[in-house]
Amino acid sequence: MSATQDPPVRRVDVSLQDMLMGPEPQWKKPIKDLEDGEGLPEPPYPARPGVSFEAGRSYHNMKLVRQVKTLGIPYLKSRVMPGELHPLIAYLFTEWKCNLDCHYCWSFDNSVKGMSEAVAKRSIDWLHSLGCRFLALMGGEVLLRPKFVHKVMHYAAIQKGFQVYLPTNGRLMKPDVIDRLGDAGLGTVNLAVDCVDEKPGLPKALAPIRPYFEHLIKKTRTYGYTVFFNTCITRSNMDDVRQLTEIAHDNNIAIDYHIVETPMLEQSHFTRLNDNPTYLRPEDKPRVVELIDWILEKKRQGYKVVNQTERIEQMKDFVQGKLEPWGCRAGQSTLIIRTDGTLAPCFPMYSANYDWGVVEHPKFDNRQLSEM
């Protein structure tokens, strides 16, 4: 691909594209049955008055116990429980709308209605029955409806024992929202920032949310959640990646890196595939490799980097088109629940029309997943 060529429309072969993106079937339309039943209970506030993890090692001990309960024990149970579907991590897409327009991102569509309370409650109950105890709320931007998220958080974390993970661009993460979600049992905040100050096509910046970020860090041990930066490496923010790495280190939080990439499947709602200033070009490869080596050195120095060393090394192979296939466990160890309650194995398949079932009635087939 030359510097002037557009990225490919898709990154899967044509036959797979046709299978996944065929005519929209009836099951993909909103599932009326899931709307039956009660909504989420109204959460009290404060729900945990006086709770704090400031003293001694109580914060670290709490994190360890939470990891064992929500990932360790479910993993062990998944090896011995009957049945094939025992997801360790479930992604609940409460929104497919977003308040920002990052030019590389196709993971939102502002015409899609958000998840209802009935679908959210039945989804959480179903996941609980499968032994899952780790719930990631997803979007779009999850905090578009903070009162709804407060209800989901309290029901999942306090009433059902899930560790709840919240990704956000931070623009709606006001102090009152932080306090309510923290009190409701918030487990982890994935703060998506790509630059310090806004750049063309990269509105997820730290500067506009600095006061919110400072409050978030200040209340970490009060409520017992963890925070990390989630940063996408593009052709226009490599210096910012270095700055954000140092800011994360200065605030004693972790940082997670991703290489910007085009959609895996065609996304009819995504209009920024062509002439996109964020997508990497062949001439960017040396700078990306240099940046990845810098990240590896910081990890060796003890910086909190979420990515495993092996995965960071593989990023260099990825940008050069050399990455080997790997054993994906999507649809087995993980799954996603769309806003209407339909299921898919992973993020890139959100827009697929293939029938993987709905909440309470999954249709994942291990052979089909492996072939895909």
mmCIF file of C-alpha atoms in Angstrom:
data_model
loop_
_atom_site.group_PDB
_atom_site.id
_atom_site.type_symbol
_atom_site.label_atom_id
_atom_site.label_comp_id
_atom_site.label_asym_id
_atom_site.label_seq_id
_atom_site.Cartn_x
_atom_site.Cartn_y
_atom_site.Cartn_z
ATOM 1 C CA MET A 1 0.000 0.000 0.000
ATOM 2 C CA SER A 2 1.574 3.283 -1.047
ATOM 3 C CA ALA A 3 1.369 6.530 0.883
ATOM 4 C CA THR A 4 -1.544 7.651 -1.280
ATOM 5 C CA GLN A 5 -3.459 4.381 -1.445
ATOM 6 C CA ASP A 6 -6.509 3.815 0.698
ATOM 7 C CA PRO A 7 -6.607 0.989 3.262
ATOM 8 C CA PRO A 8 -8.339 -2.251 2.273
ATOM 9 C CA VAL A 9 -12.103 -2.387 2.733
ATOM 10 C CA ARG A 10 -11.811 -5.573 4.800
ATOM 11 C CA ARG A 11 -9.178 -7.888 6.265
ATOM 12 C CA VAL A 12 -10.911 -11.255 5.807
ATOM 13 C CA ASP A 13 -11.291 -13.364 2.698
ATOM 14 C CA VAL A 14 -14.286 -12.894 0.417
ATOM 15 C CA SER A 15 -16.003 -16.215 1.211
ATOM 16 C CA LEU A 16 -15.877 -15.545 4.961
ATOM 17 C CA GLN A 17 -17.091 -11.981 4.390
ATOM 18 C CA ASP A 18 -20.076 -13.296 2.399
ATOM 19 C CA MET A 19 -20.948 -15.855 5.079
ATOM 20 C CA LEU A 20 -20.806 -13.355 7.929
ATOM 21 C CA MET A 21 -22.382 -10.370 6.183
ATOM 22 C CA GLY A 22 -25.182 -12.012 4.210
ATOM 23 C CA PRO A 23 -28.750 -10.652 4.136
ATOM 24 C CA GLU A 24 -29.961 -9.526 7.550
ATOM 25 C CA PRO A 25 -32.074 -12.356 9.005
ATOM 26 C CA GLN A 26 -35.126 -12.046 11.221
ATOM 27 C CA TRP A 27 -33.228 -13.006 14.373
ATOM 28 C CA LYS A 28 -31.029 -9.907 14.093
ATOM 29 C CA LYS A 29 -34.005 -7.617 14.618
ATOM 30 C CA PRO A 30 -34.763 -6.585 18.244
ATOM 31 C CA ILE A 31 -35.700 -9.652 20.252
ATOM 32 C CA LYS A 32 -39.097 -8.897 21.809
ATOM 33 C CA ASP A 33 -39.012 -11.812 24.223
ATOM 34 C CA LEU A 34 -35.966 -10.400 25.993
ATOM 35 C CA GLU A 35 -37.863 -7.214 26.760
ATOM 36 C CA ASP A 36 -40.296 -9.151 28.945
ATOM 37 C CA GLY A 37 -39.697 -9.040 32.668
ATOM 38 C CA GLU A 38 -38.666 -6.479 35.208
ATOM 39 C CA GLY A 39 -35.985 -3.865 34.820
ATOM 40 C CA LEU A 40 -33.009 -3.201 37.049
ATOM 41 C CA PRO A 41 -33.570 -2.312 40.719
ATOM 42 C CA GLU A 42 -32.988 1.261 41.801
ATOM 43 C CA PRO A 43 -29.561 1.379 43.501
ATOM 44 C CA PRO A 44 -29.205 3.097 46.865
ATOM 45 C CA TYR A 45 -26.596 5.809 47.204
ATOM 46 C CA PRO A 46 -24.407 5.478 49.075
ATOM 47 C CA ALA A 47 -24.612 1.689 48.887
ATOM 48 C CA ARG A 48 -21.390 1.097 50.856
ATOM 49 C CA PRO A 49 -21.088 3.958 53.366
ATOM 50 C CA GLY A 50 -17.791 3.976 55.186
ATOM 51 C CA VAL A 51 -16.075 1.515 52.828
ATOM 52 C CA SER A 52 -12.463 2.458 52.112
ATOM 53 C CA PHE A 53 -9.291 0.630 51.125
ATOM 54 C CA GLU A 54 -6.844 3.346 52.176
ATOM 55 C CA ALA A 55 -5.274 1.548 55.137
ATOM 56 C CA GLY A 56 -2.166 -0.633 54.844
ATOM 57 C CA ARG A 57 -2.336 -3.363 52.234
ATOM 58 C CA SER A 58 -6.136 -3.563 52.201
ATOM 59 C CA TYR A 59 -6.279 -2.229 48.608
ATOM 60 C CA HIS A 60 -3.840 -4.822 47.254
ATOM 61 C CA ASN A 61 -5.409 -7.639 49.278
ATOM 62 C CA MET A 62 -8.863 -6.695 47.994
ATOM 63 C CA LYS A 63 -7.638 -6.727 44.365
ATOM 64 C CA LEU A 64 -6.125 -10.184 44.820
ATOM 65 C CA VAL A 65 -9.287 -11.621 46.376
ATOM 66 C CA ARG A 66 -11.421 -10.053 43.638
ATOM 67 C CA GLN A 67 -9.265 -11.553 40.873
ATOM 68 C CA VAL A 68 -9.476 -15.011 42.447
ATOM 69 C CA LYS A 69 -13.256 -14.805 42.850
ATOM 70 C CA THR A 70 -14.055 -13.350 39.429
ATOM 71 C CA LEU A 71 -11.460 -15.026 37.183
ATOM 72 C CA GLY A 72 -9.585 -17.759 39.082
ATOM 73 C CA ILE A 73 -12.501 -19.724 40.512
ATOM 74 C CA PRO A 74 -14.663 -19.351 37.347
ATOM 75 C CA TYR A 75 -11.752 -20.695 35.293
ATOM 76 C CA LEU A 76 -11.402 -23.752 37.509
ATOM 77 C CA LYS A 77 -15.153 -24.348 37.420
ATOM 78 C CA SER A 78 -15.200 -24.005 33.625
ATOM 79 C CA ARG A 79 -12.895 -27.012 33.376
ATOM 80 C CA VAL A 80 -15.252 -29.318 35.270
ATOM 81 C CA MET A 81 -18.762 -27.912 34.756
ATOM 82 C CA PRO A 82 -21.048 -29.682 32.269
ATOM 83 C CA GLY A 83 -21.906 -27.943 29.000
ATOM 84 C CA GLU A 84 -19.699 -26.204 26.442
ATOM 85 C CA LEU A 85 -20.265 -22.503 27.124
ATOM 86 C CA HIS A 86 -18.469 -21.126 30.188
ATOM 87 C CA PRO A 87 -17.276 -17.613 29.274
ATOM 88 C CA LEU A 88 -14.680 -16.146 31.604
ATOM 89 C CA ILE A 89 -15.192 -12.615 30.284
ATOM 90 C CA ALA A 90 -18.414 -11.222 28.824
ATOM 91 C CA TYR A 91 -18.704 -7.905 27.002
ATOM 92 C CA LEU A 92 -22.065 -6.207 27.500
ATOM 93 C CA PHE A 93 -22.625 -3.534 24.856
ATOM 94 C CA THR A 94 -24.957 -1.164 26.647
ATOM 95 C CA GLU A 95 -24.406 1.436 23.898
ATOM 96 C CA TRP A 96 -23.439 1.525 20.237
ATOM 97 C CA LYS A 97 -23.546 5.330 20.180
ATOM 98 C CA CYS A 98 -20.641 7.647 20.957
ATOM 99 C CA ASN A 99 -20.160 11.309 21.814
ATOM 100 C CA LEU A 100 -16.840 11.514 19.911
ATOM 101 C CA ASP A 101 -15.692 10.684 16.394
ATOM 102 C CA CYS A 102 -12.210 9.182 16.438
ATOM 103 C CA HIS A 103 -11.358 8.853 12.764
ATOM 104 C CA TYR A 104 -9.950 5.319 13.039
ATOM 105 C CA CYS A 105 -12.895 3.942 15.005
ATOM 106 C CA TRP A 106 -15.839 2.086 13.461
ATOM 107 C CA SER A 107 -17.120 0.799 16.827
ATOM 108 C CA PHE A 108 -20.125 3.059 17.078
ATOM 109 C CA ASP A 109 -23.298 3.892 15.182
ATOM 110 C CA ASN A 110 -25.433 6.735 16.520
ATOM 111 C CA SER A 111 -28.577 5.320 14.914
ATOM 112 C CA VAL A 112 -28.577 2.257 17.204
ATOM 113 C CA LYS A 113 -30.761 2.330 20.311
ATOM 114 C CA GLY A 114 -29.052 1.608 23.638
ATOM 115 C CA MET A 115 -29.685 -1.531 25.687
ATOM 116 C CA SER A 116 -32.859 -1.655 27.770
ATOM 117 C CA GLU A 117 -32.966 -2.441 31.485
ATOM 118 C CA ALA A 118 -34.806 -5.719 30.855
ATOM 119 C CA VAL A 119 -32.166 -6.960 28.395
ATOM 120 C CA ALA A 120 -29.360 -5.864 30.737
ATOM 121 C CA LYS A 121 -30.870 -7.668 33.730
ATOM 122 C CA ARG A 122 -31.587 -10.893 31.828
ATOM 123 C CA SER A 123 -28.092 -10.798 30.327
ATOM 124 C CA ILE A 124 -26.452 -10.468 33.747
ATOM 125 C CA ASP A 125 -28.641 -13.209 35.229
ATOM 126 C CA TRP A 126 -27.847 -15.544 32.311
ATOM 127 C CA LEU A 127 -24.097 -14.913 32.523
ATOM 128 C CA HIS A 128 -24.233 -15.522 36.278
ATOM 129 C CA SER A 129 -25.920 -18.898 35.661
ATOM 130 C CA LEU A 130 -23.044 -19.846 33.307
ATOM 131 C CA GLY A 131 -20.474 -19.184 36.027
ATOM 132 C CA CYS A 132 -19.168 -15.945 34.480
ATOM 133 C CA ARG A 133 -18.094 -13.319 37.026
ATOM 134 C CA PHE A 134 -16.230 -10.754 34.890
ATOM 135 C CA LEU A 135 -18.396 -8.238 33.037
ATOM 136 C CA ALA A 136 -17.013 -5.570 30.715
ATOM 137 C CA LEU A 137 -19.447 -2.807 29.796
ATOM 138 C CA MET A 138 -18.844 -1.701 26.229
ATOM 139 C CA GLY A 139 -19.789 0.884 23.601
ATOM 140 C CA GLY A 140 -19.739 3.294 21.838
ATOM 141 C CA GLU A 141 -19.414 5.444 24.928
ATOM 142 C CA VAL A 142 -20.736 3.649 27.996
ATOM 143 C CA LEU A 143 -21.346 6.816 30.035
ATOM 144 C CA LEU A 144 -23.893 8.328 27.655
ATOM 145 C CA ARG A 145 -26.538 7.176 30.165
ATOM 146 C CA PRO A 146 -24.857 7.446 33.592
ATOM 147 C CA LYS A 147 -28.010 6.595 35.578
ATOM 148 C CA PHE A 148 -28.501 3.435 33.529
ATOM 149 C CA VAL A 149 -24.853 2.440 34.013
ATOM 150 C CA HIS A 150 -25.199 3.072 37.752
ATOM 151 C CA LYS A 151 -28.066 0.561 37.839
ATOM 152 C CA VAL A 152 -26.122 -1.998 35.789
ATOM 153 C CA MET A 153 -23.016 -1.537 37.952
ATOM 154 C CA HIS A 154 -24.826 -1.963 41.256
ATOM 155 C CA TYR A 155 -26.814 -4.995 40.107
ATOM 156 C CA ALA A 156 -23.839 -6.773 38.550
ATOM 157 C CA ALA A 157 -21.149 -5.911 41.115
ATOM 158 C CA ILE A 158 -22.936 -5.730 44.461
ATOM 159 C CA GLN A 159 -25.931 -8.018 43.939
ATOM 160 C CA LYS A 160 -24.381 -10.624 41.612
ATOM 161 C CA GLY A 161 -20.687 -10.552 42.518
ATOM 162 C CA PHE A 162 -19.215 -9.582 39.137
ATOM 163 C CA GLN A 163 -16.035 -7.628 38.647
ATOM 164 C CA VAL A 164 -17.205 -4.816 36.376
ATOM 165 C CA TYR A 165 -14.907 -3.157 33.867
ATOM 166 C CA LEU A 166 -15.720 0.279 32.439
ATOM 167 C CA PRO A 167 -14.128 1.707 29.276
ATOM 168 C CA THR A 168 -14.671 5.414 28.637
ATOM 169 C CA ASN A 169 -13.197 8.365 26.785
ATOM 170 C CA GLY A 170 -13.686 10.329 30.004
ATOM 171 C CA ARG A 171 -15.651 13.290 28.623
ATOM 172 C CA LEU A 172 -18.728 12.362 30.702
ATOM 173 C CA MET A 173 -16.794 11.026 33.695
ATOM 174 C CA LYS A 174 -17.774 13.822 36.073
ATOM 175 C CA PRO A 175 -16.817 13.548 39.764
ATOM 176 C CA ASP A 176 -20.377 12.681 40.814
ATOM 177 C CA VAL A 177 -20.482 9.894 38.220
ATOM 178 C CA ILE A 178 -17.138 8.553 39.461
ATOM 179 C CA ASP A 179 -18.362 8.567 43.055
ATOM 180 C CA ARG A 180 -21.645 6.834 42.261
ATOM 181 C CA LEU A 181 -20.041 4.121 40.141
ATOM 182 C CA GLY A 182 -17.210 3.649 42.631
ATOM 183 C CA ASP A 183 -19.723 3.247 45.438
ATOM 184 C CA ALA A 184 -21.659 0.759 43.257
ATOM 185 C CA GLY A 185 -18.661 -1.583 43.037
ATOM 186 C CA LEU A 186 -16.732 -0.444 39.956
ATOM 187 C CA GLY A 187 -13.736 -2.740 39.412
ATOM 188 C CA THR A 188 -11.595 -1.275 36.627
ATOM 189 C CA VAL A 189 -11.598 1.903 34.542
ATOM 190 C CA ASN A 190 -10.163 1.692 31.041
ATOM 191 C CA LEU A 191 -9.521 5.356 30.238
ATOM 192 C CA ALA A 192 -9.142 5.647 26.474
ATOM 193 C CA VAL A 193 -6.780 8.506 25.609
ATOM 194 C CA ASP A 194 -4.689 8.768 22.454
ATOM 195 C CA CYS A 195 -3.013 12.138 22.974
ATOM 196 C CA VAL A 196 -2.383 14.842 25.542
ATOM 197 C CA ASP A 197 -4.035 17.642 23.566
ATOM 198 C CA GLU A 198 -6.607 17.010 20.861
ATOM 199 C CA LYS A 199 -5.325 16.331 17.363
ATOM 200 C CA PRO A 200 -7.163 16.173 14.024
ATOM 201 C CA GLY A 201 -9.099 12.914 14.033
ATOM 202 C CA LEU A 202 -8.011 12.106 17.604
ATOM 203 C CA PRO A 203 -10.438 13.727 20.077
ATOM 204 C CA LYS A 204 -9.699 11.264 22.915
ATOM 205 C CA ALA A 205 -7.282 13.567 24.719
ATOM 206 C CA LEU A 206 -6.212 13.959 28.341
ATOM 207 C CA ALA A 207 -6.236 17.768 28.516
ATOM 208 C CA PRO A 208 -10.039 18.201 28.281
ATOM 209 C CA ILE A 209 -10.633 15.676 31.077
ATOM 210 C CA ARG A 210 -7.744 16.548 33.422
ATOM 211 C CA PRO A 211 -9.980 17.521 36.397
ATOM 212 C CA TYR A 212 -12.000 14.322 35.997
ATOM 213 C CA PHE A 213 -8.817 12.243 35.696
ATOM 214 C CA GLU A 214 -7.385 13.767 38.874
ATOM 215 C CA HIS A 215 -10.586 12.983 40.792
ATOM 216 C CA LEU A 216 -10.562 9.455 39.409
ATOM 217 C CA ILE A 217 -7.011 8.875 40.637
ATOM 218 C CA LYS A 218 -7.721 10.517 44.004
ATOM 219 C CA LYS A 219 -10.628 8.146 44.725
ATOM 220 C CA THR A 220 -8.880 4.932 43.614
ATOM 221 C CA ARG A 221 -8.353 3.531 47.098
ATOM 222 C CA THR A 222 -11.525 5.010 48.517
ATOM 223 C CA TYR A 223 -13.644 2.762 46.316
ATOM 224 C CA GLY A 224 -11.146 0.042 45.416
ATOM 225 C CA TYR A 225 -11.075 0.264 41.631
ATOM 226 C CA THR A 226 -8.052 0.231 39.327
ATOM 227 C CA VAL A 227 -7.306 2.578 36.421
ATOM 228 C CA PHE A 228 -5.266 2.246 33.253
ATOM 229 C CA PHE A 229 -4.776 4.202 30.047
ATOM 230 C CA ASN A 230 -5.826 2.546 26.803
ATOM 231 C CA THR A 231 -3.876 4.122 23.939
ATOM 232 C CA CYS A 232 -4.065 3.445 20.211
ATOM 233 C CA ILE A 233 -0.846 3.935 18.238
ATOM 234 C CA THR A 234 -1.576 5.862 15.037
ATOM 235 C CA ARG A 235 0.594 7.649 12.496
ATOM 236 C CA SER A 236 -0.084 11.034 14.136
ATOM 237 C CA ASN A 237 0.321 10.457 17.890
ATOM 238 C CA MET A 238 3.601 8.598 18.479
ATOM 239 C CA ASP A 239 5.118 11.426 20.529
ATOM 240 C CA ASP A 240 1.916 11.568 22.591
ATOM 241 C CA VAL A 241 2.187 7.833 23.280
ATOM 242 C CA ARG A 242 5.513 8.494 24.973
ATOM 243 C CA GLN A 243 4.068 11.385 26.995
ATOM 244 C CA LEU A 244 1.047 9.346 28.098
ATOM 245 C CA THR A 245 3.353 6.508 29.133
ATOM 246 C CA GLU A 246 5.246 8.879 31.432
ATOM 247 C CA ILE A 247 2.017 10.398 32.786
ATOM 248 C CA ALA A 248 0.709 6.924 33.609
ATOM 249 C CA HIS A 249 3.983 6.094 35.351
ATOM 250 C CA ASP A 250 3.899 9.349 37.337
ATOM 251 C CA ASN A 251 0.374 8.518 38.534
ATOM 252 C CA ASN A 252 1.238 4.878 39.337
ATOM 253 C CA ILE A 253 -1.262 3.464 36.862
ATOM 254 C CA ALA A 254 -0.841 1.053 33.954
ATOM 255 C CA ILE A 255 -1.077 1.658 30.223
ATOM 256 C CA ASP A 256 -2.244 -0.634 27.431
ATOM 257 C CA TYR A 257 -1.267 -0.194 23.762
ATOM 258 C CA HIS A 258 -2.973 -1.101 20.509
ATOM 259 C CA ILE A 259 -1.908 -0.694 16.907
ATOM 260 C CA VAL A 260 -4.478 1.187 14.825
ATOM 261 C CA GLU A 261 -6.075 -1.057 12.214
ATOM 262 C CA THR A 262 -8.811 -0.995 9.621
ATOM 263 C CA PRO A 263 -12.108 -2.861 10.213
ATOM 264 C CA MET A 264 -11.923 -6.629 9.806
ATOM 265 C CA LEU A 265 -15.346 -6.723 8.091
ATOM 266 C CA GLU A 266 -17.146 -4.173 5.960
ATOM 267 C CA GLN A 267 -18.886 -1.598 8.142
ATOM 268 C CA SER A 268 -21.549 0.193 6.125
ATOM 269 C CA HIS A 269 -21.931 2.955 8.721
ATOM 270 C CA PHE A 270 -18.190 3.774 8.783
ATOM 271 C CA THR A 271 -17.434 6.683 6.451
ATOM 272 C CA ARG A 272 -13.768 7.403 7.223
ATOM 273 C CA LEU A 273 -12.009 4.472 5.612
ATOM 274 C CA ASN A 274 -10.523 6.565 2.797
ATOM 275 C CA ASP A 275 -7.950 9.350 3.221
ATOM 276 C CA ASN A 276 -7.758 8.628 6.931
ATOM 277 C CA PRO A 277 -4.951 10.566 8.675
ATOM 278 C CA THR A 278 -4.627 8.040 11.501
ATOM 279 C CA TYR A 279 -4.023 4.769 9.648
ATOM 280 C CA LEU A 280 -0.419 3.641 9.408
ATOM 281 C CA ARG A 281 1.383 3.742 6.046
ATOM 282 C CA PRO A 282 4.421 1.741 4.927
ATOM 283 C CA GLU A 283 6.741 4.686 5.578
ATOM 284 C CA ASP A 284 5.581 4.765 9.217
ATOM 285 C CA LYS A 285 6.946 1.297 10.011
ATOM 286 C CA PRO A 286 10.417 2.399 11.196
ATOM 287 C CA ARG A 287 8.887 4.919 13.619
ATOM 288 C CA VAL A 288 6.422 2.342 14.933
ATOM 289 C CA VAL A 289 9.165 -0.230 15.483
ATOM 290 C CA GLU A 290 11.280 2.389 17.276
ATOM 291 C CA LEU A 291 8.309 3.274 19.495
ATOM 292 C CA ILE A 292 7.620 -0.382 20.313
ATOM 293 C CA ASP A 293 11.277 -0.897 21.287
ATOM 294 C CA TRP A 294 10.984 2.176 23.538
ATOM 295 C CA ILE A 295 7.845 0.685 25.167
ATOM 296 C CA LEU A 296 9.661 -2.612 25.745
ATOM 297 C CA GLU A 297 12.508 -0.771 27.456
ATOM 298 C CA LYS A 298 10.061 1.064 29.714
ATOM 299 C CA LYS A 299 8.452 -2.247 30.640
ATOM 300 C CA ARG A 300 11.892 -3.646 31.540
ATOM 301 C CA GLN A 301 12.416 -0.586 33.756
ATOM 302 C CA GLY A 302 9.302 -1.498 35.746
ATOM 303 C CA TYR A 303 6.663 0.707 34.128
ATOM 304 C CA LYS A 304 3.166 -0.787 34.457
ATOM 305 C CA VAL A 305 2.423 -1.997 30.938
ATOM 306 C CA VAL A 306 -0.657 -4.198 30.550
ATOM 307 C CA ASN A 307 0.534 -5.880 27.345
ATOM 308 C CA GLN A 308 2.707 -8.955 27.786
ATOM 309 C CA THR A 309 6.264 -8.655 26.454
ATOM 310 C CA GLU A 310 5.568 -11.324 23.839
ATOM 311 C CA ARG A 311 2.516 -9.432 22.589
ATOM 312 C CA ILE A 312 4.465 -6.178 22.341
ATOM 313 C CA GLU A 313 7.113 -7.951 20.283
ATOM 314 C CA GLN A 314 4.362 -9.294 18.035
ATOM 315 C CA MET A 315 3.210 -5.728 17.312
ATOM 316 C CA LYS A 316 6.348 -5.305 15.223
ATOM 317 C CA ASP A 317 5.410 -8.397 13.224
ATOM 318 C CA PHE A 318 1.857 -7.100 12.878
ATOM 319 C CA VAL A 319 2.825 -3.751 11.315
ATOM 320 C CA GLN A 320 5.059 -5.623 8.872
ATOM 321 C CA GLY A 321 2.400 -8.152 7.933
ATOM 322 C CA LYS A 322 4.224 -11.114 9.469
ATOM 323 C CA LEU A 323 1.959 -12.084 12.360
ATOM 324 C CA GLU A 324 1.146 -15.795 12.459
ATOM 325 C CA PRO A 325 -2.388 -17.139 13.119
ATOM 326 C CA TRP A 326 -3.177 -17.819 16.757
ATOM 327 C CA GLY A 327 -5.676 -19.952 18.646
ATOM 328 C CA CYS A 328 -8.641 -17.643 19.201
ATOM 329 C CA ARG A 329 -11.049 -18.551 22.036
ATOM 330 C CA ALA A 330 -13.785 -16.061 21.087
ATOM 331 C CA GLY A 331 -17.218 -17.601 21.550
ATOM 332 C CA GLN A 332 -15.802 -19.964 24.154
ATOM 333 C CA SER A 333 -13.789 -18.097 26.801
ATOM 334 C CA THR A 334 -15.316 -14.764 25.780
ATOM 335 C CA LEU A 335 -18.482 -13.523 24.113
ATOM 336 C CA ILE A 336 -20.258 -10.262 23.397
ATOM 337 C CA ILE A 337 -23.879 -9.310 23.958
ATOM 338 C CA ARG A 338 -25.124 -6.640 21.572
ATOM 339 C CA THR A 339 -27.475 -3.839 22.616
ATOM 340 C CA ASP A 340 -30.512 -5.875 21.478
ATOM 341 C CA GLY A 341 -29.453 -9.057 23.287
ATOM 342 C CA THR A 342 -28.085 -10.937 20.290
ATOM 343 C CA LEU A 343 -24.724 -12.684 20.635
ATOM 344 C CA ALA A 344 -21.422 -12.633 18.765
ATOM 345 C CA PRO A 345 -18.003 -14.125 19.581
ATOM 346 C CA CYS A 346 -15.882 -10.945 19.426
ATOM 347 C CA PHE A 347 -15.743 -7.203 18.682
ATOM 348 C CA PRO A 348 -14.997 -7.384 14.934
ATOM 349 C CA MET A 349 -18.100 -9.537 14.491
ATOM 350 C CA TYR A 350 -20.498 -7.006 16.049
ATOM 351 C CA SER A 351 -21.893 -6.062 12.631
ATOM 352 C CA ALA A 352 -22.030 -9.621 11.286
ATOM 353 C CA ASN A 353 -25.402 -11.107 10.371
ATOM 354 C CA TYR A 354 -24.424 -14.680 11.244
ATOM 355 C CA ASP A 355 -26.740 -16.307 13.791
ATOM 356 C CA TRP A 356 -24.855 -17.023 17.043
ATOM 357 C CA GLY A 357 -28.070 -16.879 19.080
ATOM 358 C CA VAL A 358 -29.416 -14.549 21.743
ATOM 359 C CA VAL A 359 -29.192 -14.236 25.507
ATOM 360 C CA GLU A 360 -30.348 -17.505 27.149
ATOM 361 C CA HIS A 361 -30.292 -19.266 23.747
ATOM 362 C CA PRO A 362 -26.698 -19.341 22.420
ATOM 363 C CA LYS A 363 -25.805 -21.055 19.133
ATOM 364 C CA PHE A 364 -22.009 -21.026 19.266
ATOM 365 C CA ASP A 365 -20.528 -23.984 17.401
ATOM 366 C CA ASN A 366 -16.867 -24.694 18.148
ATOM 367 C CA ARG A 367 -16.234 -26.116 14.691
ATOM 368 C CA GLN A 368 -17.675 -23.044 12.976
ATOM 369 C CA LEU A 369 -15.690 -20.753 15.275
ATOM 370 C CA SER A 370 -12.475 -22.625 14.557
ATOM 371 C CA GLU A 371 -13.053 -22.520 10.812
ATOM 372 C CA MET A 372 -13.864 -18.812 10.985
#
